CSV table of N, CA, C and O in Angstrom, one decimal:
chain,number,residue,atom,x,y,z
A,64,UNK,N,0.8,-1.2,0.0
A,64,UNK,CA,0.0,0.0,0.0
A,64,UNK,C,0.8,1.3,0.0
A,64,UNK,O,2.1,1.2,0.0
A,65,UNK,N,0.2,2.4,0.0
A,65,UNK,CA,0.9,3.7,0.0
A,65,UNK,C,1.2,4.1,1.4
A,65,UNK,O,0.3,4.0,2.2
A,66,UNK,N,2.4,4.5,1.7
A,66,UNK,CA,2.7,5.0,3.0
A,66,UNK,C,1.7,6.2,3.3
A,66,UNK,O,1.5,7.0,2.4
A,67,UNK,N,1.2,6.2,4.4
A,67,UNK,CA,0.2,7.3,4.8
A,67,UNK,C,-1.2,6.9,4.3
A,67,UNK,O,-2.1,7.8,4.5
A,68,UNK,N,-1.4,5.7,3.8
A,68,UNK,CA,-2.7,5.3,3.4
A,68,UNK,C,-3.4,6.1,2.3
A,68,UNK,O,-2.7,6.7,1.5
A,69,UNK,N,-4.7,6.2,2.4
A,69,UNK,CA,-5.4,6.9,1.4
A,69,UNK,C,-5.1,8.4,1.3
A,69,UNK,O,-5.0,9.0,0.3
A,70,UNK,N,-4.7,8.9,2.5
A,70,UNK,CA,-4.3,10.3,2.5
A,70,UNK,C,-3.0,10.6,1.8
A,70,UNK,O,-2.9,11.6,1.1
A,71,UNK,N,-2.1,9.6,1.9
A,71,UNK,CA,-0.8,9.7,1.2
A,71,UNK,C,-1.1,9.7,-0.3
A,71,UNK,O,-0.5,10.5,-1.1
A,72,UNK,N,-2.0,8.8,-0.8
A,72,UNK,CA,-2.3,8.7,-2.2
A,72,UNK,C,-3.0,9.9,-2.7
A,72,UNK,O,-2.6,10.5,-3.8
A,73,UNK,N,-3.9,10.5,-1.9
A,73,UNK,CA,-4.6,11.7,-2.3
A,73,UNK,C,-3.6,12.9,-2.4
A,73,UNK,O,-3.7,13.7,-3.4
A,74,UNK,N,-2.6,13.0,-1.5
A,74,UNK,CA,-1.6,14.0,-1.6
A,74,UNK,C,-0.7,13.9,-2.9
A,74,UNK,O,-0.4,14.8,-3.5
A,75,UNK,N,-0.4,12.6,-3.2
A,75,UNK,CA,0.4,12.4,-4.4
A,75,UNK,C,-0.4,12.7,-5.7
A,75,UNK,O,0.1,13.3,-6.6
A,76,UNK,N,-1.7,12.3,-5.7
A,76,UNK,CA,-2.5,12.7,-6.8
A,76,UNK,C,-2.6,14.2,-7.0
A,76,UNK,O,-2.7,14.7,-8.1
A,77,UNK,N,-2.7,14.9,-5.9
A,77,UNK,CA,-2.8,16.4,-6.0
A,77,UNK,C,-1.5,17.0,-6.6
A,77,UNK,O,-1.6,17.9,-7.4
A,78,UNK,N,-0.4,16.4,-6.2
A,78,UNK,CA,0.9,16.9,-6.8
A,78,UNK,C,0.9,16.7,-8.3
A,78,UNK,O,1.2,17.5,-9.1
A,79,UNK,N,0.5,15.4,-8.8
A,79,UNK,CA,0.5,15.1,-10.2
A,79,UNK,C,-0.5,16.1,-10.9
A,79,UNK,O,-0.2,16.6,-12.0
A,80,UNK,N,-1.7,16.3,-10.3
A,80,UNK,CA,-2.7,17.2,-10.9
A,80,UNK,C,-2.1,18.6,-11.1
A,80,UNK,O,-2.3,19.3,-12.1
A,81,UNK,N,-1.4,19.1,-10.1
A,81,UNK,CA,-0.9,20.4,-10.1
A,81,UNK,C,0.2,20.5,-11.2
A,81,UNK,O,0.2,21.5,-11.9
A,82,UNK,N,1.1,19.5,-11.3
A,82,UNK,CA,2.1,19.6,-12.4
A,82,UNK,C,1.4,19.6,-13.7
A,82,UNK,O,1.8,20.4,-14.6
A,83,UNK,N,0.4,18.7,-13.9
A,83,UNK,CA,-0.3,18.7,-15.2
A,83,UNK,C,-1.0,20.0,-15.6
A,83,UNK,O,-0.9,20.5,-16.7
A,84,UNK,N,-1.6,20.6,-14.6
A,84,UNK,CA,-2.3,21.9,-14.8
A,84,UNK,C,-1.3,23.0,-15.2
A,84,UNK,O,-1.6,23.8,-16.1
A,85,UNK,N,-0.2,23.0,-14.5
A,85,UNK,CA,0.8,24.1,-14.8
A,85,UNK,C,1.5,23.8,-16.1
A,85,UNK,O,1.9,24.8,-16.8
A,86,UNK,N,1.7,22.6,-16.5
A,86,UNK,CA,2.4,22.3,-17.8
A,86,UNK,C,1.5,22.4,-19.0
A,86,UNK,O,2.0,22.6,-20.1
A,87,UNK,N,0.2,22.2,-18.9
A,87,UNK,CA,-0.7,22.1,-20.0
A,87,UNK,C,-0.7,23.3,-20.9
A,87,UNK,O,-0.6,23.1,-22.1
A,88,UNK,N,-0.7,24.6,-20.4
A,88,UNK,CA,-0.6,25.7,-21.4
A,88,UNK,C,0.6,25.7,-22.2
A,88,UNK,O,0.5,26.0,-23.4
A,89,UNK,N,1.8,25.4,-21.7
A,89,UNK,CA,3.0,25.4,-22.4
A,89,UNK,C,3.0,24.2,-23.5
A,89,UNK,O,3.4,24.4,-24.6
A,90,UNK,N,2.5,23.1,-23.1
A,90,UNK,CA,2.4,21.9,-24.0
A,90,UNK,C,1.5,22.2,-25.2
A,90,UNK,O,1.9,22.0,-26.3
A,91,UNK,N,0.3,22.8,-24.9
A,91,UNK,CA,-0.6,23.1,-25.9
A,91,UNK,C,-0.1,24.2,-26.9
A,91,UNK,O,-0.3,24.2,-28.1
A,92,UNK,N,0.7,25.2,-26.3
A,92,UNK,CA,1.2,26.3,-27.1
A,92,UNK,C,2.3,25.7,-28.0
A,92,UNK,O,2.5,26.1,-29.2
A,93,UNK,N,3.1,24.8,-27.5
A,93,UNK,CA,4.2,24.2,-28.3
A,93,UNK,C,3.7,23.2,-29.3
A,93,UNK,O,4.3,23.0,-30.4
A,94,UNK,N,2.5,22.5,-29.1
A,94,UNK,CA,2.0,21.5,-30.0
A,94,UNK,C,0.5,21.8,-30.2
A,94,UNK,O,-0.4,21.1,-29.8
A,95,UNK,N,0.2,22.9,-31.0
A,95,UNK,CA,-1.2,23.3,-31.2
A,95,UNK,C,-1.9,22.1,-32.0
A,95,UNK,O,-1.3,21.4,-32.8
A,96,UNK,N,-3.2,22.0,-31.7
A,96,UNK,CA,-4.0,21.0,-32.4
A,96,UNK,C,-3.9,19.6,-31.8
A,96,UNK,O,-4.4,18.7,-32.4
A,97,UNK,N,-3.2,19.5,-30.6
A,97,UNK,CA,-3.1,18.2,-30.0
A,97,UNK,C,-4.0,18.0,-28.8
A,97,UNK,O,-3.9,17.0,-28.2
A,98,UNK,N,-4.9,18.9,-28.6
A,98,UNK,CA,-5.9,18.7,-27.5
A,98,UNK,C,-6.6,17.4,-27.7
A,98,UNK,O,-7.1,17.1,-28.8
A,99,UNK,N,-6.7,16.6,-26.8
A,99,UNK,CA,-7.3,15.2,-26.9
A,99,UNK,C,-6.3,14.1,-27.2
A,99,UNK,O,-6.7,13.0,-27.1
A,100,UNK,N,-5.1,14.5,-27.5
A,100,UNK,CA,-4.0,13.5,-27.7
A,100,UNK,C,-3.7,12.8,-26.4
A,100,UNK,O,-3.9,13.4,-25.3
A,101,UNK,N,-3.2,11.6,-26.4
A,101,UNK,CA,-2.8,10.9,-25.2
A,101,UNK,C,-1.3,10.7,-25.1
A,101,UNK,O,-0.7,10.3,-26.1
A,102,UNK,N,-0.8,11.0,-24.0
A,102,UNK,CA,0.7,10.8,-23.7
A,102,UNK,C,0.8,10.1,-22.4
A,102,UNK,O,0.1,10.4,-21.5
A,103,UNK,N,1.6,9.0,-22.4
A,103,UNK,CA,1.8,8.3,-21.2
A,103,UNK,C,3.0,8.8,-20.5
A,103,UNK,O,4.1,8.8,-21.1
A,104,UNK,N,2.9,9.2,-19.3
A,104,UNK,CA,3.9,9.7,-18.4
A,104,UNK,C,4.0,8.9,-17.1
A,104,UNK,O,3.0,8.3,-16.7
A,105,UNK,N,5.1,8.8,-16.5
A,105,UNK,CA,5.2,8.2,-15.2
A,105,UNK,C,5.8,9.2,-14.2
A,105,UNK,O,6.8,9.8,-14.5
A,106,UNK,N,5.1,9.4,-13.2
A,106,UNK,CA,5.5,10.3,-12.1
A,106,UNK,C,6.1,9.5,-11.0
A,106,UNK,O,5.5,8.7,-10.4
A,107,UNK,N,7.4,9.8,-10.7
A,107,UNK,CA,8.0,9.2,-9.5
A,107,UNK,C,7.9,10.2,-8.3
A,107,UNK,O,8.5,11.3,-8.4
A,108,UNK,N,7.2,9.7,-7.3
A,108,UNK,CA,7.0,10.5,-6.1
A,108,UNK,C,7.4,9.7,-4.9
A,108,UNK,O,7.4,8.5,-4.9
A,109,UNK,N,7.8,10.5,-3.8
A,109,UNK,CA,8.0,9.8,-2.5
A,109,UNK,C,7.3,10.6,-1.5
A,109,UNK,O,7.2,11.8,-1.6
A,110,UNK,N,7.0,9.9,-0.4
A,110,UNK,CA,6.4,10.6,0.8
A,110,UNK,C,7.5,10.7,1.8
A,110,UNK,O,8.2,9.7,2.1
A,111,UNK,N,7.7,11.9,2.5
A,111,UNK,CA,8.6,12.0,3.6
A,111,UNK,C,8.0,11.5,4.8
A,111,UNK,O,6.8,11.1,4.8
A,112,UNK,N,8.7,11.5,5.9
A,112,UNK,CA,8.2,11.0,7.2
A,112,UNK,C,6.9,11.7,7.7
A,112,UNK,O,6.1,11.2,8.4
A,113,UNK,N,6.8,13.0,7.2
A,113,UNK,CA,5.6,13.8,7.6
A,113,UNK,C,4.4,13.5,6.7
A,113,UNK,O,3.4,14.1,6.9
A,114,UNK,N,4.6,12.7,5.7
A,114,UNK,CA,3.6,12.4,4.7
A,114,UNK,C,3.4,13.4,3.6
A,114,UNK,O,2.5,13.4,2.9
A,115,UNK,N,4.5,14.3,3.5
A,115,UNK,CA,4.5,15.3,2.4
A,115,UNK,C,5.0,14.6,1.1
A,115,UNK,O,6.1,14.0,1.1
A,116,UNK,N,4.3,14.8,0.0
A,116,UNK,CA,4.8,14.2,-1.3
A,116,UNK,C,5.9,15.0,-1.9
A,116,UNK,O,5.8,16.3,-1.9
A,117,UNK,N,6.9,14.4,-2.5
A,117,UNK,CA,7.9,15.1,-3.2
A,117,UNK,C,8.0,14.5,-4.6
A,117,UNK,O,8.1,13.2,-4.8
A,118,UNK,N,8.0,15.3,-5.6
A,118,UNK,CA,8.1,14.8,-7.0
A,118,UNK,C,9.6,14.6,-7.3
A,118,UNK,O,10.4,15.6,-7.2
A,119,UNK,N,9.9,13.4,-7.7
A,119,UNK,CA,11.3,13.1,-8.0
A,119,UNK,C,11.6,13.4,-9.4
A,119,UNK,O,12.6,14.0,-9.8
A,120,UNK,N,10.8,12.8,-10.3
A,120,UNK,CA,11.0,13.1,-11.7
A,120,UNK,C,9.7,12.7,-12.5
A,120,UNK,O,8.8,12.0,-11.9
A,121,UNK,N,9.6,13.1,-13.7
A,121,UNK,CA,8.6,12.7,-14.6
A,121,UNK,C,9.2,12.1,-15.8
A,121,UNK,O,10.1,12.6,-16.4
A,122,UNK,N,8.8,10.8,-16.1
A,122,UNK,CA,9.4,10.1,-17.2
A,122,UNK,C,8.5,10.1,-18.4
A,122,UNK,O,7.3,9.7,-18.3
A,123,UNK,N,9.0,10.7,-19.5
A,123,UNK,CA,8.2,10.8,-20.7
A,123,UNK,C,8.1,9.5,-21.5
A,123,UNK,O,7.3,9.3,-22.3
A,124,UNK,N,9.0,8.6,-21.2
A,124,UNK,CA,9.0,7.3,-21.9
A,124,UNK,C,9.1,6.2,-20.9
A,124,UNK,O,10.2,5.5,-20.7
A,125,UNK,N,8.1,6.0,-20.1
A,125,UNK,CA,8.2,5.0,-19.0
A,125,UNK,C,8.3,3.6,-19.5
A,125,UNK,O,7.7,3.2,-20.5
A,126,UNK,N,9.1,2.8,-18.8
A,126,UNK,CA,9.3,1.4,-19.1
A,126,UNK,C,8.0,0.6,-18.5
A,126,UNK,O,7.7,0.8,-17.4
A,127,UNK,N,7.4,-0.1,-19.4
A,127,UNK,CA,6.2,-0.8,-19.0
A,127,UNK,C,6.4,-2.3,-18.9
A,127,UNK,O,5.4,-3.0,-18.8
A,128,UNK,N,7.6,-2.7,-18.7
A,128,UNK,CA,7.9,-4.1,-18.4
A,128,UNK,C,7.9,-4.3,-16.9
A,128,UNK,O,8.8,-3.8,-16.2
A,129,UNK,N,7.0,-5.1,-16.4
A,129,UNK,CA,6.9,-5.2,-14.9
A,129,UNK,C,8.1,-6.0,-14.4
A,129,UNK,O,8.6,-6.9,-15.0
A,130,UNK,N,8.6,-5.6,-13.2
A,130,UNK,CA,9.7,-6.3,-12.5
A,130,UNK,C,9.2,-7.1,-11.4
A,130,UNK,O,10.0,-7.8,-10.8
A,131,UNK,N,7.9,-7.1,-11.1
A,131,UNK,CA,7.4,-7.9,-10.0
A,131,UNK,C,5.9,-8.2,-10.3
A,131,UNK,O,5.3,-7.5,-11.1
A,132,UNK,N,5.4,-9.2,-9.6
A,132,UNK,CA,3.9,-9.5,-9.8
A,132,UNK,C,3.1,-8.3,-9.3
A,132,UNK,O,2.1,-8.0,-10.0
A,133,UNK,N,3.5,-7.6,-8.3
A,133,UNK,CA,2.7,-6.4,-7.9
A,133,UNK,C,2.7,-5.3,-8.9
A,133,UNK,O,1.7,-4.6,-9.2
A,134,UNK,N,3.9,-5.1,-9.5
A,134,UNK,CA,4.0,-4.1,-10.6
A,134,UNK,C,3.2,-4.5,-11.8
A,134,UNK,O,2.5,-3.6,-12.4
A,135,UNK,N,3.1,-5.8,-12.1
A,135,UNK,CA,2.3,-6.3,-13.2
A,135,UNK,C,0.9,-6.0,-13.0
A,135,UNK,O,0.1,-5.5,-13.9
A,136,UNK,N,0.4,-6.2,-11.7
A,136,UNK,CA,-1.0,-5.9,-11.4
A,136,UNK,C,-1.3,-4.4,-11.6
A,136,UNK,O,-2.3,-4.0,-12.1
A,137,UNK,N,-0.4,-3.6,-11.1
A,137,UNK,CA,-0.5,-2.1,-11.2
A,137,UNK,C,-0.6,-1.7,-12.6
A,137,UNK,O,-1.4,-0.9,-13.0
A,138,UNK,N,0.3,-2.2,-13.5
A,138,UNK,CA,0.3,-1.8,-14.9
A,138,UNK,C,-1.0,-2.3,-15.6
A,138,UNK,O,-1.5,-1.6,-16.5
A,139,UNK,N,-1.6,-3.4,-15.2
A,139,UNK,CA,-2.8,-3.8,-15.8
A,139,UNK,C,-3.9,-2.9,-15.4
A,139,UNK,O,-4.8,-2.5,-16.2
A,140,UNK,N,-3.9,-2.4,-14.1
A,140,UNK,CA,-4.9,-1.4,-13.7
A,140,UNK,C,-4.8,-0.1,-14.5
A,140,UNK,O,-5.7,0.5,-14.9
A,141,UNK,N,-3.5,0.3,-14.7
A,141,UNK,CA,-3.3,1.5,-15.5
A,141,UNK,C,-3.8,1.4,-16.9
A,141,UNK,O,-4.5,2.3,-17.4
A,142,UNK,N,-3.5,0.2,-17.5
A,142,UNK,CA,-4.0,0.0,-18.9
A,142,UNK,C,-5.5,0.0,-19.0
A,142,UNK,O,-6.1,0.6,-19.9
A,143,UNK,N,-6.2,-0.6,-18.0
A,143,UNK,CA,-7.7,-0.6,-18.0
A,143,UNK,C,-8.1,0.9,-17.8
A,143,UNK,O,-9.1,1.3,-18.5
A,144,UNK,N,-7.5,1.7,-17.0
A,144,UNK,CA,-7.9,3.1,-16.8
A,144,UNK,C,-7.7,3.9,-18.1
A,144,UNK,O,-8.5,4.7,-18.4
A,145,UNK,N,-6.6,3.6,-18.8
A,145,UNK,CA,-6.3,4.3,-20.1
A,145,UNK,C,-7.4,4.0,-21.1
A,145,UNK,O,-7.9,4.9,-21.8
A,146,UNK,N,-7.7,2.7,-21.2
A,146,UNK,CA,-8.7,2.3,-22.1
A,146,UNK,C,-10.1,2.9,-21.8
A,146,UNK,O,-10.8,3.4,-22.7
A,147,UNK,N,-10.4,3.0,-20.5
A,147,UNK,CA,-11.7,3.6,-20.1
A,147,UNK,C,-11.7,5.1,-20.4
A,147,UNK,O,-12.7,5.6,-20.9
A,148,UNK,N,-10.6,5.7,-20.2
A,148,UNK,CA,-10.5,7.2,-20.5
A,148,UNK,C,-10.7,7.4,-22.0
A,148,UNK,O,-11.3,8.3,-22.4
A,149,UNK,N,-10.0,6.6,-22.8
A,149,UNK,CA,-10.1,6.7,-24.3
A,149,UNK,C,-11.5,6.5,-24.8
A,149,UNK,O,-12.0,7.3,-25.6
A,150,UNK,N,-12.2,5.5,-24.2
A,150,UNK,CA,-13.6,5.2,-24.6
A,150,UNK,C,-14.5,6.4,-24.2
A,150,UNK,O,-15.3,6.8,-25.0
A,151,UNK,N,-14.2,7.0,-23.0
A,151,UNK,CA,-15.0,8.2,-22.6
A,151,UNK,C,-14.8,9.4,-23.5
A,151,UNK,O,-15.7,10.2,-23.7
A,152,UNK,N,-13.6,9.4,-24.2
A,152,UNK,CA,-13.3,10.5,-25.1
A,152,UNK,C,-13.8,10.2,-26.5
A,152,UNK,O,-13.6,11.0,-27.4
A,153,UNK,N,-14.3,9.0,-26.7
A,153,UNK,CA,-14.8,8.6,-28.0
A,153,UNK,C,-13.7,7.9,-28.9
A,153,UNK,O,-13.9,7.7,-30.1
A,154,UNK,N,-12.6,7.5,-28.2
A,154,UNK,CA,-11.5,6.8,-29.0
A,154,UNK,C,-11.4,5.4,-28.5
A,154,UNK,O,-12.2,4.9,-27.7
A,155,UNK,N,-10.5,4.7,-29.1
A,155,UNK,CA,-10.2,3.3,-28.7
A,155,UNK,C,-8.7,3.1,-28.6
A,155,UNK,O,-7.9,3.9,-29.2
A,156,UNK,N,-8.3,2.0,-28.0
A,156,UNK,CA,-6.9,1.7,-27.9
A,156,UNK,C,-6.7,0.4,-28.6
A,156,UNK,O,-7.5,-0.5,-28.5
């Protein structure tokens, strides 16, 4: 599980959301006409002892080969989420 439980996960999700919101205008300005395009990123975060999330890096080309059964399960959940999001936008994978 996530250190700090559900609260830790919520704090990490907030950091990812903030990074995406701040980056979106620059990305759209640099790549006009790409609204609705899908890009897979991996955010590496850590929680400190106080439960504060720290963004370590953002990987633009994440490795999707699982190194453990737990990581394989997580990647399957991510793939299902991506497919659901694409369907909701009227696309397919």
